[in-house]
C-alpha positions in Angstrom: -8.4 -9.8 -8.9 -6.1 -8.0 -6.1 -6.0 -4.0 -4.9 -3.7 -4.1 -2.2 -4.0 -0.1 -1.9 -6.9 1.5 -2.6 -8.9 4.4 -1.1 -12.2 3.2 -0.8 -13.8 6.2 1.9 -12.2 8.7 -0.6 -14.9 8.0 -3.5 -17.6 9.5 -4.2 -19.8 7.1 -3.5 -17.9 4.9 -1.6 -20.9 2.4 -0.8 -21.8 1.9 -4.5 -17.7 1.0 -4.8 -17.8 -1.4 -2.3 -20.7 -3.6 -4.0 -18.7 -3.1 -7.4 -15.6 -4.3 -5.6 -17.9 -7.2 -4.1 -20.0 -7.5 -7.2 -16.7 -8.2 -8.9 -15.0 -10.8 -6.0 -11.6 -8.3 -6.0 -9.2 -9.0 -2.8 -8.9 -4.8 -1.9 -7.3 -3.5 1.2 -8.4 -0.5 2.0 -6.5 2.0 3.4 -7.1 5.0 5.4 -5.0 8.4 5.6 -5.7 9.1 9.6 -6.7 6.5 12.5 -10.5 8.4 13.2 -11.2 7.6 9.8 -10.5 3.3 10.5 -14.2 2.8 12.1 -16.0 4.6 9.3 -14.3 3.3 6.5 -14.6 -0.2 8.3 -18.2 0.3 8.4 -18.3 0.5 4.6 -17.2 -2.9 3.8 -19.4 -4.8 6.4 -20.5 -8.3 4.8 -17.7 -8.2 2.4 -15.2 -11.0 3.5 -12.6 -10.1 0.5 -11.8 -6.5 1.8 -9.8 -5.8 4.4 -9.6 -2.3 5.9 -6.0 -0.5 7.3 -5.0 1.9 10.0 -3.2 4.5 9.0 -1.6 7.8 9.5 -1.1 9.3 5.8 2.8 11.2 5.8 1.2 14.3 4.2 -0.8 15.3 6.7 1.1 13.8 9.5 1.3 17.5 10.7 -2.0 17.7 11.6 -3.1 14.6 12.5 0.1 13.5 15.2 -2.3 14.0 17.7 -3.8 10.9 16.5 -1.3 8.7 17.5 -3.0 8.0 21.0 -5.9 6.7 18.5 -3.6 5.0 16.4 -1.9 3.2 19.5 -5.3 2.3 21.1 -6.9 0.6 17.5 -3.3 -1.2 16.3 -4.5 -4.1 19.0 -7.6 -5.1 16.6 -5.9 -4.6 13.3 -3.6 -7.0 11.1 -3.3 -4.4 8.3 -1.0 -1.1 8.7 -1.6 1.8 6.0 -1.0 4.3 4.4 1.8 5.2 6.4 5.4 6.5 5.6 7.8 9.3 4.7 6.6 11.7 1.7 10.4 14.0 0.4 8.2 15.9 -2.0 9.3 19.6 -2.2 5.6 20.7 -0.5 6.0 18.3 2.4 9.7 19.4 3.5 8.6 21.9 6.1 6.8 18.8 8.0 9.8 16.6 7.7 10.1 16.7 11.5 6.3 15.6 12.0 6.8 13.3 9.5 9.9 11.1 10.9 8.4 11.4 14.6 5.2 9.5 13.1 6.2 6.9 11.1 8.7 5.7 13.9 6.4 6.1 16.4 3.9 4.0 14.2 6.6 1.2 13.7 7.7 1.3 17.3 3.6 0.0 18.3 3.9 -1.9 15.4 6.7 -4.2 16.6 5.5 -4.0 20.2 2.4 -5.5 18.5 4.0 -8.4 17.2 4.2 -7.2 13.3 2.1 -6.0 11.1 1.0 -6.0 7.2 2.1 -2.6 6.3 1.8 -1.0 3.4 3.8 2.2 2.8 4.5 5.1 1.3 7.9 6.3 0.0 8.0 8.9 -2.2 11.1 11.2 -2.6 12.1 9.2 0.5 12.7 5.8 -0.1 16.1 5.8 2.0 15.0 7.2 4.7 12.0 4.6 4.7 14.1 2.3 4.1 16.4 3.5 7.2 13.6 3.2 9.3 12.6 -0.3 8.6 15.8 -1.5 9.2 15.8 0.0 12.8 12.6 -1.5 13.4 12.8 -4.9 11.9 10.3 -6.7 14.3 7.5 -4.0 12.7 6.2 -6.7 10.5 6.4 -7.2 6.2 6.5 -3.8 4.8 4.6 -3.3 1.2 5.9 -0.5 -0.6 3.0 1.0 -2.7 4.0 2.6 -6.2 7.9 2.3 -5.4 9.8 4.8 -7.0 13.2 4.9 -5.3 16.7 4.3 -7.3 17.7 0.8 -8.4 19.9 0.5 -5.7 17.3 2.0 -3.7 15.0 -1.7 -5.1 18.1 -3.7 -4.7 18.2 -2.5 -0.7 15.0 -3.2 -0.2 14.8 -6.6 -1.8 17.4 -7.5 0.5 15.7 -6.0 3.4 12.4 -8.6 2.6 9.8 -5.6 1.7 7.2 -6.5 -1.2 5.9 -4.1 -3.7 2.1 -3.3 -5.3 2.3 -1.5 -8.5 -0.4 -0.4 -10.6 -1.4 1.1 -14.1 -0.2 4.2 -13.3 3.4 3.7 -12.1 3.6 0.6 -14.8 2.1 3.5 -17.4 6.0 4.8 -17.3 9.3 3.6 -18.3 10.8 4.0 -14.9 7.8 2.0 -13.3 8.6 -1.1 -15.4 12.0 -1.0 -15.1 11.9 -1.3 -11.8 9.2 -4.0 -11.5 11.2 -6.0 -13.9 13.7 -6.3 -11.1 11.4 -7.3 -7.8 11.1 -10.5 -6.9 8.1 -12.0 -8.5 7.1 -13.7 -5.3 6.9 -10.3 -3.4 4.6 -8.6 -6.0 1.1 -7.5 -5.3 -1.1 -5.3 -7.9 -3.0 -2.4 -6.9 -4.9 0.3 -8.0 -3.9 4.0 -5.4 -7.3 5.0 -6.2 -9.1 7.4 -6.5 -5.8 8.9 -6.1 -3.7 7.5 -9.3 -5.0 8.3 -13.0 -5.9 5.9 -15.7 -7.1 7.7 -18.7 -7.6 10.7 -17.4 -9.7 9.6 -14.8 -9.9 8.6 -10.9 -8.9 4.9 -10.9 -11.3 2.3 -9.8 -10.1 -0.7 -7.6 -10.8 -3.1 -10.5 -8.4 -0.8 -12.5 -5.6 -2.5 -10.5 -6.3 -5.3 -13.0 -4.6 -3.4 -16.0 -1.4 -4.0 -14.6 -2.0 -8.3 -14.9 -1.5 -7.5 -18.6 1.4 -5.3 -17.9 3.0 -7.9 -15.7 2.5 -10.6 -18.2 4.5 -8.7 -20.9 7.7 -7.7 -18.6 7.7 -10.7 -17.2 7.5 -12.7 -20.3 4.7 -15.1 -18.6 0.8 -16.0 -19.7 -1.5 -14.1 -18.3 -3.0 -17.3 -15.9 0.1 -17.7 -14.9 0.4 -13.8 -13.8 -2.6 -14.2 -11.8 -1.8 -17.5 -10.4 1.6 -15.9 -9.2 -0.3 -12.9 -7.4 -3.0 -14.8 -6.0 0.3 -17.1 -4.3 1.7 -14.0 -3.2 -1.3 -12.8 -1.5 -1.9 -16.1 0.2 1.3 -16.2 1.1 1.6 -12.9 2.5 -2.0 -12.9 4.8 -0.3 -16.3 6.4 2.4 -15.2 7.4 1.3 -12.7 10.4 -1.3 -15.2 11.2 
């Protein structure tokens, strides 16, 4: 079982999450929305080999938390794993536009003066301009994009451009969502859950949620179940090689 995005220090209880998580042998990356958070959040998952925790700089609040990028830039070093970082184009996030663009290229700038990174980004309302970015900064590392929800020829631009995609119940719970996973390249999908931010049935989404969307998978895709989790478990191997 894979999360590649989920907000474990965002839950409630995020301790009794993280023995669920373990309890339950799910691969989660766990992201974080601003780089002081990184060491407490790591904290959480100590003696749990299968979760991974991120550095990140969450687009919403890049605003307040820019002067964090000293932070950022003195962590990156330690970390293989990048998120959640990115450009957010909703209407309520215009105004920060500015704070937004200087922090996500400042992020990617360390990122490819690191070597690379596994990053895993968020795009909403802004996938070209995300998009725009990563091509300018190509030595940044493999860029994930979390619950994509650009244009088709948004997709088609970034499958050419190498990014991989996690999707979950929530974005595959529309007709959009589908659509658009039905045309990523199986070999760069990863599931996820965007918890406890994304909703399944009217409630916070657990990591183990990102699990409803095997099922999902194995019906667009027209394959056996196994043979959906085989694929995403080669995909994850795959992917944590090739920074090594």
């Amino acid at each position: 079982m894979i999360d590649f995005h989920a907000h474990l220090d965002l839950y409630p209880d995020p301790n009794t999450t993280v023995r669920e998580c373990v309890a339950r042998n799910i691969y989660v990356l766990s992201v974080t929305t601003t780089p002081s958070a990184w060491a407490g959040t790591a904290a959480l998952t100590t003696g749990a080999p299968r979760i991974r925790t991120a550095l990140g700089l969450h687009p919403q609040i890049a605003h307040e938390r820019k002067g964090e990028l000293p932070l950022f830039e003195q962590l990156l070093p330690r970390m293989r794993y990048v998120g959640e970082i990115g450009l957010d184009g909703g209407p309520e996030y215009r105004r920060h536009w500015p704070d937004q663009e200087q922090v996500f290229s400042r992020v990617l700038e360390l990122c490819a003066r690191a070597g690379g990174r596994i990053m895993t980004i968020h795009s909403r309302r802004a996938a070209t301009p995300v998009l725009d970015a990563l091509q300018a900064r190509p030595g940044a590392g493999i860029a994930i994009l979390h619950w994509f929800s650009g244009t088709q020829r948004e997709l088609s631009r970034a499958v050419d451009l190498g990014c991989w995609f996690s999707t979950g119940p929530a974005m595959l719970a529309g007709e959009k969502g589908r659509s658009l996973v039905m045309k990523m390249p199986r070999d760069r999908v990863l599931t996820e859950s965007d918890g406890p931010f994304a909703q399944v049935d009217g409630r916070a989404a657990w990591p183990w949620d990102a699990d409803r969307a095997v099922e999902t998978l194995a019906q667009i895709w027209s394959q056996p179940v196994n043979e959906v989790r085989r694929q995403l478990l080669d995909n994850l191997r795959r992917l944590t090689k090739s920074l090594a």
